[in-house]
Short mmCIF file of C-alpha atoms and ligand atoms in Angstrom, two decimals:
data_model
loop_
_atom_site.label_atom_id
_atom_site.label_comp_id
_atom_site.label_asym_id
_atom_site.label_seq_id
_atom_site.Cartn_x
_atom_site.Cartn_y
_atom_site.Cartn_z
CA UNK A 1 147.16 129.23 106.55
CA UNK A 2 148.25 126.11 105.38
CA UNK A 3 147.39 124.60 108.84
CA UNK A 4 143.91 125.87 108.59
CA UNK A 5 143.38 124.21 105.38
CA UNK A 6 144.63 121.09 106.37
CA UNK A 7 142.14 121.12 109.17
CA UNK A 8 139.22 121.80 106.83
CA UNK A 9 140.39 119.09 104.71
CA UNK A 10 140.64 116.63 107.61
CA UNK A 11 136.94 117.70 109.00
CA UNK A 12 135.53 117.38 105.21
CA UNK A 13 137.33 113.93 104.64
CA UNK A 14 135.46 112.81 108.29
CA UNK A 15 132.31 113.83 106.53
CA UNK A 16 132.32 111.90 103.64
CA UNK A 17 133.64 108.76 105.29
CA UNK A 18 130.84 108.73 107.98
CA UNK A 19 128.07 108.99 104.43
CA UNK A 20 129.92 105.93 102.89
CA UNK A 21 131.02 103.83 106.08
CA UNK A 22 129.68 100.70 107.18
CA UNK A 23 127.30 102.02 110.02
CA UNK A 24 123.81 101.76 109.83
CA UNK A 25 122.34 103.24 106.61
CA UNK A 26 121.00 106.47 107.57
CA UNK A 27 117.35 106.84 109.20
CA UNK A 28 117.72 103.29 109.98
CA UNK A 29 117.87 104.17 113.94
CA UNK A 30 114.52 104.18 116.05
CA UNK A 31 112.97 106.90 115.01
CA UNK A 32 114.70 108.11 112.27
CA UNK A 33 113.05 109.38 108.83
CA UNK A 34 115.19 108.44 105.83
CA UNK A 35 117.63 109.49 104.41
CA UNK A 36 118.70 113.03 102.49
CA UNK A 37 115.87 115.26 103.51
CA UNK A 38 113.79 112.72 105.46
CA UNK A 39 113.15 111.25 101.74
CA UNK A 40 113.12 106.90 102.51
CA UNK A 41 115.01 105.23 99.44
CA UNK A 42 113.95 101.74 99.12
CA UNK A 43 115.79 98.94 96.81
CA UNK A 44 113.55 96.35 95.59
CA UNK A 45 114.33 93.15 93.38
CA UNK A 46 111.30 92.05 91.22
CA UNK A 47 111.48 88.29 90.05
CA UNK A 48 111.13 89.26 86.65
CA UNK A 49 108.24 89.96 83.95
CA UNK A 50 106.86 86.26 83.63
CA UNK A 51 103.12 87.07 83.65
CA UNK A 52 100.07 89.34 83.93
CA UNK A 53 100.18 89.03 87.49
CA UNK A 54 104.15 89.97 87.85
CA UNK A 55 103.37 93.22 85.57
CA UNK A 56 100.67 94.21 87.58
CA UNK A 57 102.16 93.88 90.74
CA UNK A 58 105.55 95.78 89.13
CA UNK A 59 102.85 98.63 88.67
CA UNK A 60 101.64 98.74 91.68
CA UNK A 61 105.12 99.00 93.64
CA UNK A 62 106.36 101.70 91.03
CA UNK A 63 103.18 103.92 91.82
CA UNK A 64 102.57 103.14 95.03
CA UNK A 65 106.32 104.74 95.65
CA UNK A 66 105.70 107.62 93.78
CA UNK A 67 102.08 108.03 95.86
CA UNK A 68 104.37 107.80 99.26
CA UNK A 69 107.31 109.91 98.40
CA UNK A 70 109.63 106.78 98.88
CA UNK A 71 112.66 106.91 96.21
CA UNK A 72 112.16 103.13 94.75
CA UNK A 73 115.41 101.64 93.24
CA UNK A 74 114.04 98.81 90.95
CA UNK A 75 115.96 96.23 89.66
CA UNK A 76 113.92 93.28 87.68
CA UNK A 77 115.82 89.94 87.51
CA UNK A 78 114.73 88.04 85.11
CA UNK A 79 113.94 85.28 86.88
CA UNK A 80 117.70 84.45 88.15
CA UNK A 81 118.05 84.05 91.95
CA UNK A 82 121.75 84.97 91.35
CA UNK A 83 120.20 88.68 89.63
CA UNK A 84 118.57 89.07 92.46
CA UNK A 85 121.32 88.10 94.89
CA UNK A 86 123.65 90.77 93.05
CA UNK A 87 120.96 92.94 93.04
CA UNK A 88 120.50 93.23 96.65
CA UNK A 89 124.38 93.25 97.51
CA UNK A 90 124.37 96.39 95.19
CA UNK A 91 121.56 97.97 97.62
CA UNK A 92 123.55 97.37 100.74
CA UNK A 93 126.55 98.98 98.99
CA UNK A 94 124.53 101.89 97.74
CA UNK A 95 122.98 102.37 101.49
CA UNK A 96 119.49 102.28 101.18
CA UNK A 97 117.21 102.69 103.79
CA UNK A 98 114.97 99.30 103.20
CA UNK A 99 115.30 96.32 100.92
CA UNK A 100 112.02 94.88 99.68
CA UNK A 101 112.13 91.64 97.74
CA UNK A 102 110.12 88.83 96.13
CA UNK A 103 112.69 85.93 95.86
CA UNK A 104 112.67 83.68 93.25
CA UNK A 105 113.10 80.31 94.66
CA UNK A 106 112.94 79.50 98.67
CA UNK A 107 116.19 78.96 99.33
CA UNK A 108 119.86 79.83 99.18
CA UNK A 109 119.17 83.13 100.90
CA UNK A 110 120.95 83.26 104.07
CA UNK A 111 124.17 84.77 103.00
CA UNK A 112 122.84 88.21 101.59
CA UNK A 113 120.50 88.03 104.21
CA UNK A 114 122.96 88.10 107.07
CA UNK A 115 124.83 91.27 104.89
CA UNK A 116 121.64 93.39 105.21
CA UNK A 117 120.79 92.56 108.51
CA UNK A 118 124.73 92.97 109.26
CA UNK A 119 124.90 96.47 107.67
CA UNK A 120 121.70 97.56 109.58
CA UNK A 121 119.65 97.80 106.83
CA UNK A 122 115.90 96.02 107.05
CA UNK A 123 114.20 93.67 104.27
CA UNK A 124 111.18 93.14 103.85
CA UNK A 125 109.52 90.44 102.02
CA UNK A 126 107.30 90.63 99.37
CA UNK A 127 104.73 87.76 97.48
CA UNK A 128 107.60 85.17 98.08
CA UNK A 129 108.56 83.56 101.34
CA UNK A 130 112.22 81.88 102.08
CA UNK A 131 113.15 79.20 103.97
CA UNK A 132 116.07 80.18 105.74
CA UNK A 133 117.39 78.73 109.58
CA UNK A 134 119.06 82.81 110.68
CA UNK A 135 117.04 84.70 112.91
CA UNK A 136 115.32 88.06 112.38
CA UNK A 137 116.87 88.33 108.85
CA UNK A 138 113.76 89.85 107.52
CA UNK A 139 111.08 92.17 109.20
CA UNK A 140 107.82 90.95 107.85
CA UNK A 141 106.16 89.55 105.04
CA UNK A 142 103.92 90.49 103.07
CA UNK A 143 101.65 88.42 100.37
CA UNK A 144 98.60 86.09 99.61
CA UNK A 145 97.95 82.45 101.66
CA UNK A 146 99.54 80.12 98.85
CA UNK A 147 97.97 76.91 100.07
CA UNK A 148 94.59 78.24 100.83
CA UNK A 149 94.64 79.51 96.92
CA UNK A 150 95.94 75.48 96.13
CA UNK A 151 93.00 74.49 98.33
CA UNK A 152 90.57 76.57 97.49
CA UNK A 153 91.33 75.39 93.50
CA UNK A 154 91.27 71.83 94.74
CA UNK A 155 87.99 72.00 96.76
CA UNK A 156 86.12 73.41 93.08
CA UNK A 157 87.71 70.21 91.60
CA UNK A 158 86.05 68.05 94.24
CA UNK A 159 82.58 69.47 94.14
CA UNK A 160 82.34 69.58 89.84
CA UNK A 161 83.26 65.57 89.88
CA UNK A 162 81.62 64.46 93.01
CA UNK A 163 79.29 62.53 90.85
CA UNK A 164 82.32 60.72 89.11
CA UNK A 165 81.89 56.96 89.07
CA UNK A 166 85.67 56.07 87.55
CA UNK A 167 88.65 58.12 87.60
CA UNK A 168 89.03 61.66 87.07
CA UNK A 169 92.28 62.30 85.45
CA UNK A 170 93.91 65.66 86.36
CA UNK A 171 97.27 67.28 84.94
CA UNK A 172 99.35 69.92 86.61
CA UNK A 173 101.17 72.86 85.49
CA UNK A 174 103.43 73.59 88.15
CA UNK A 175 104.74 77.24 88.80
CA UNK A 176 108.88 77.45 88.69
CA UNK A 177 110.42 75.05 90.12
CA UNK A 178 111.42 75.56 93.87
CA UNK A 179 109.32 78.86 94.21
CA UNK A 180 107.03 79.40 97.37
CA UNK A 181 103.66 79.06 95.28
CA UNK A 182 104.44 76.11 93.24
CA UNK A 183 105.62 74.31 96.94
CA UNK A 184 102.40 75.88 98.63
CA UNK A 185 99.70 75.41 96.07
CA UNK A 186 100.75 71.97 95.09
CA UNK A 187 100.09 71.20 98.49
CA UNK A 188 96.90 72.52 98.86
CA UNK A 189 95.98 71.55 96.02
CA UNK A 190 96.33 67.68 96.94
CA UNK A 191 95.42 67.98 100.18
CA UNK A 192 91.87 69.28 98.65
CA UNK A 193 91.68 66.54 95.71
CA UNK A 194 92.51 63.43 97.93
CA UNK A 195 88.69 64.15 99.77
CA UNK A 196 87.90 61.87 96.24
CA UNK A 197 89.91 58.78 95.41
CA UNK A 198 89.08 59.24 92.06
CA UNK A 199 90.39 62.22 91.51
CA UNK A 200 94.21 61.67 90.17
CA UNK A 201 97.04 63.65 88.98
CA UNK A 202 98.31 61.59 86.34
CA UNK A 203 100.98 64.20 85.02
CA UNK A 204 102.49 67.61 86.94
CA UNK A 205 105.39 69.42 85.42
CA UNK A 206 106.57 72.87 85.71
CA UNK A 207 105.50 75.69 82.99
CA UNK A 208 107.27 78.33 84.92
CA UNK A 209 104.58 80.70 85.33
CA UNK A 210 105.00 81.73 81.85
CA UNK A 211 101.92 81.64 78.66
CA UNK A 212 104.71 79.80 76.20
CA UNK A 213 105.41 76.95 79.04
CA UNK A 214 101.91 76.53 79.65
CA UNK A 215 101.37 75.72 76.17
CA UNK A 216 104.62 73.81 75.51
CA UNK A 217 103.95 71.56 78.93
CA UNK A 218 99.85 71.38 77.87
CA UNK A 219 101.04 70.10 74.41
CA UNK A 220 102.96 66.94 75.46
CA UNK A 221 100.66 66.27 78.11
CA UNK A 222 97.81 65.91 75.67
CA UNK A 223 100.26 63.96 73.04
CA UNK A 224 101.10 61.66 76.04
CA UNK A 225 97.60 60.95 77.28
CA UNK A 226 94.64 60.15 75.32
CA UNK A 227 92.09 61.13 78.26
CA UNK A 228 92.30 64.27 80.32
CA UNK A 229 89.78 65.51 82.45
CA UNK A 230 90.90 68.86 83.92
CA UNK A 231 94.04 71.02 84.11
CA UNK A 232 95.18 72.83 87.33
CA UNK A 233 97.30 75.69 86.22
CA UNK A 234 99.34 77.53 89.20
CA UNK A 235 98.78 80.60 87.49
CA UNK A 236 96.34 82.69 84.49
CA UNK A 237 98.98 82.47 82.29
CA UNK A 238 100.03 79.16 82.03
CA UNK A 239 95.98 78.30 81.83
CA UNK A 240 96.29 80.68 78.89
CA UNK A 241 98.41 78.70 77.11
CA UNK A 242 97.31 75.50 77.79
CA UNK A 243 94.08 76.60 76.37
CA UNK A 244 96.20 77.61 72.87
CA UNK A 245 97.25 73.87 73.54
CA UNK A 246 94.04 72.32 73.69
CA UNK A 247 92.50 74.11 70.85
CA UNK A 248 95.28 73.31 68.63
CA UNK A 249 94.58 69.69 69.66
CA UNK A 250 90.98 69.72 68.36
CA UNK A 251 89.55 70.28 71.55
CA UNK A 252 87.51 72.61 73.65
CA UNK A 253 89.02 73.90 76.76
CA UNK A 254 86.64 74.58 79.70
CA UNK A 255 83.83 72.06 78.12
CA UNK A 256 86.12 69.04 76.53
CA UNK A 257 88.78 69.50 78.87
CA UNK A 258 88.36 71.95 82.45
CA UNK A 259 90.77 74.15 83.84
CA UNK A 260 90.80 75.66 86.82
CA UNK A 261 94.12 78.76 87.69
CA UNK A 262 95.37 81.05 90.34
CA UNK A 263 95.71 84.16 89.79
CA UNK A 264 92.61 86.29 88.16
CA UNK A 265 94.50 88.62 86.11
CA UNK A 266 92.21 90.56 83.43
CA UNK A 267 93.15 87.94 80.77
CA UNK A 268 92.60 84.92 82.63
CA UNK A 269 88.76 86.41 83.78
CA UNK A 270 88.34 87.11 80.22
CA UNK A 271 88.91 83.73 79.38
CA UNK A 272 86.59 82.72 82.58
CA UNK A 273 83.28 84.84 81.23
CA UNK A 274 84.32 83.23 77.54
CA UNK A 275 83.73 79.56 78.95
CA UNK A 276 87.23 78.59 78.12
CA UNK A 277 88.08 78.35 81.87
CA UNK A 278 86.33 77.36 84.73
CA UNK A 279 86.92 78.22 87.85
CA UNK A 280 89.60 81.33 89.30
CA UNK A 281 91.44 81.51 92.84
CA UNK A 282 92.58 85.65 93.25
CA UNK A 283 95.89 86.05 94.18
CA UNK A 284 95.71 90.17 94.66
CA UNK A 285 99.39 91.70 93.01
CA UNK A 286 98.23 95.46 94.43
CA UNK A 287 100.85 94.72 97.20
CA UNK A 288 102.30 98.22 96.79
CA UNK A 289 100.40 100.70 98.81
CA UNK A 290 100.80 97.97 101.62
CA UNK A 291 104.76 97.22 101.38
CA UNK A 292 105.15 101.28 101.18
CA UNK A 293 103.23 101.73 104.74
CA UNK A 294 105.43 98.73 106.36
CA UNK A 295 108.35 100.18 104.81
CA UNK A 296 107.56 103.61 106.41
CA UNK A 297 107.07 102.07 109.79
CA UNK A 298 110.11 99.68 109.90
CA UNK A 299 112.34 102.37 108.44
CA UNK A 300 110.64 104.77 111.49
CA UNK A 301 111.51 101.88 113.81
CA UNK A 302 107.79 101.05 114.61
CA UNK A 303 106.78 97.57 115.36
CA UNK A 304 105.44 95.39 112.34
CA UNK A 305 103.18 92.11 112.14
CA UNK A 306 105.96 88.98 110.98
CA UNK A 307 103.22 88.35 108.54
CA UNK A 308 100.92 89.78 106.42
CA UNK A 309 98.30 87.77 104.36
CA UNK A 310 96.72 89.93 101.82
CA UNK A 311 92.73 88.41 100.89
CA UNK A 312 91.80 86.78 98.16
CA UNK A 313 88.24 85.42 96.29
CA UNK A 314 87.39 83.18 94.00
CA UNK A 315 85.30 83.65 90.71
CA UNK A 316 83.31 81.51 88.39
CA UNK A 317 82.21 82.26 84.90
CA UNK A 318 78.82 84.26 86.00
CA UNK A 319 81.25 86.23 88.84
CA UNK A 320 83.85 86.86 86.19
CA UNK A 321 81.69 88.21 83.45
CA UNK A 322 80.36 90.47 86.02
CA UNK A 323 83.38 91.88 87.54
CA UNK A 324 85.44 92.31 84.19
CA UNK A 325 84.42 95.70 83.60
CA UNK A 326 85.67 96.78 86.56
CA UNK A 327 88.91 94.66 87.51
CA UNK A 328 91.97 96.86 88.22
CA UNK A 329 94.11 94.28 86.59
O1 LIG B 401 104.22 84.68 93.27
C1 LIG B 401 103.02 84.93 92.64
C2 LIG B 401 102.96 84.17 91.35
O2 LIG B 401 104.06 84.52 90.54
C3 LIG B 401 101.75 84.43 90.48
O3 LIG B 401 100.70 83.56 90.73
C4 LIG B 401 102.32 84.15 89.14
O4 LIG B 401 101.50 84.57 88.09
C5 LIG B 401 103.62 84.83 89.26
O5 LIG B 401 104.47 84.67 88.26
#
């Protein structure tokens, strides 16, 4: 008897050390479905909750796992690469089937990529690309052209002054520091802008995609120069708040001083049809009914594109008045 029990014991131990080992998380082998019941868990790390755009795009991921049966563990870091790092260590521990992430900053990645790809378990990235020298780390990415939305902004700038005879002065409220669409749509941006040599950036500093830096940045920029022309805000909501800026300052925004964004978010069309802005680039946040189907597939095995570039428009005031009823977000 005793021998008999010991045997079960030693077959039931074998069990639960297979489900915890280090092999590859299960349903991570061509073909296979998931894990318990077929059911594909999926960690994902969300930069954090600095904007309209970031909320939105939070929504979308949380129901576009519930649409496709996909078990979403979400964990929001707050804007800390080293959340986010932690984060996805904890998703390789827990075994999940994919990692989906939008990183932070560009770099300092390769470490906890290596540990995924390691333990068998595929990433995929989302809105944010890396710079990172390891191959096949990550499956495929998935998010908007950056420097086409910088460019896009710039080229608007170009055409409104091309009657300038002296300089055009231009401040820039950068996105955080380090993160693929403050890099990207700076440079599109000035690759547009430099068509005109009288179009100048006389002052760029970061707001960090938030309303309250917008504002803060917006303020010292119009204590520090007497004569601004136009803002370029990387994003709706640090447009938002340089427009609390320039009001407080005496000053109408979109007729004393322009501003062009990124972004398109309900509040910064709003502000578009009011006349307060002047010009949108899109950048669509819906990602999540797209990262779900590449998720599927590169969980099933299946080949995927390395990138995906998700389209995006641009609006002016008469575009944004007319589409505000029915934007999503
Ligand atoms: O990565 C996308 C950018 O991040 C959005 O333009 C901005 O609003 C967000 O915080």
């Amino acid at each position: 008897m005793k021998k008999i029990l010991s045997a079960m014991l030693a077959v039931a131990t074998a069990g639960v050390l297979a489900a915890c080992g280090s092999g590859p998380a299960p349903g991570n082998a061509p073909g296979g479905g998931g894990g318990a019941g077929g059911q594909i868990t999926m960690g994902f790390s969300q930069v954090g909750a600095e904007s309209g755009w970031r909320t939105a795009n939070t929504t979308s991921i949380q129901d576009a796992a519930k649409a496709a049966d996909i078990n979403l563990k979400f964990s929001d870091a707050n804007g800390k690469q080293e959340n986010q790092i932690s984060a996805i260590r904890s998703f390789i521990q827990q075994r999940v089937n994919v990692i989906a992430f939008s990183p932070v900053v560009r770099t300092g990645w390769d470490a906890v990529l290596l540990e995924a790809k390691n333990a068998n378990i595929p990433v995929i990235l989302t809105d944010r690309a890396v710079d990172t020298q390891e191959k096949d780390v990550y499956k495929t990415f998935l998010g908007a052209d950056f420097v086409q939305e910088g460019q896009w902004a710039g080229e608007w700038v170009v055409k409104e002054f091309a009657n300038a005879t002296g300089p055009v002065n231009i401040v820039q409220l950068e996105g955080t520091t380090g993160s693929d669409p403050a890099l990207e749509r700076s440079t599109g941006f000035s690759k547009a802008i430099a068509a005109n040599p009288n179009l100048k950036v006389i002052a760029s500093q970061t707001g960090d995609f938030t309303r309250a830096g917008g504002k803060q940045v917006m303020e010292a920029f119009l204590k520090a120069n007497p004569k601004i022309d136009l803002v370029f805000a990387q994003n709706d909501d640090m447009g938002l708040g340089a427009i609390e800026a320039i009001e407080a300052a005496g000053k109408k925004p979109g007729q004393d001083i322009k501003i062009v964004a990124i972004d398109a978010t309900h509040d910064g069309m709003q502000a578009l049809a009011d006349g307060k802005m002047n010009f949108i680039v899109e950048c669509n946040p819906l990602l999540g009914p797209q990262l779900m189907d590449l998720a599927k597939k590169v969980v099933a095995g299946e080949p995927v594109p390395a990138r995906v570039v998700t389209p995006d428009q641009t609006f002016d005031q008469q575009q944004a008045a007319a589409i505000l009823p029915e934007r999503k977000y």
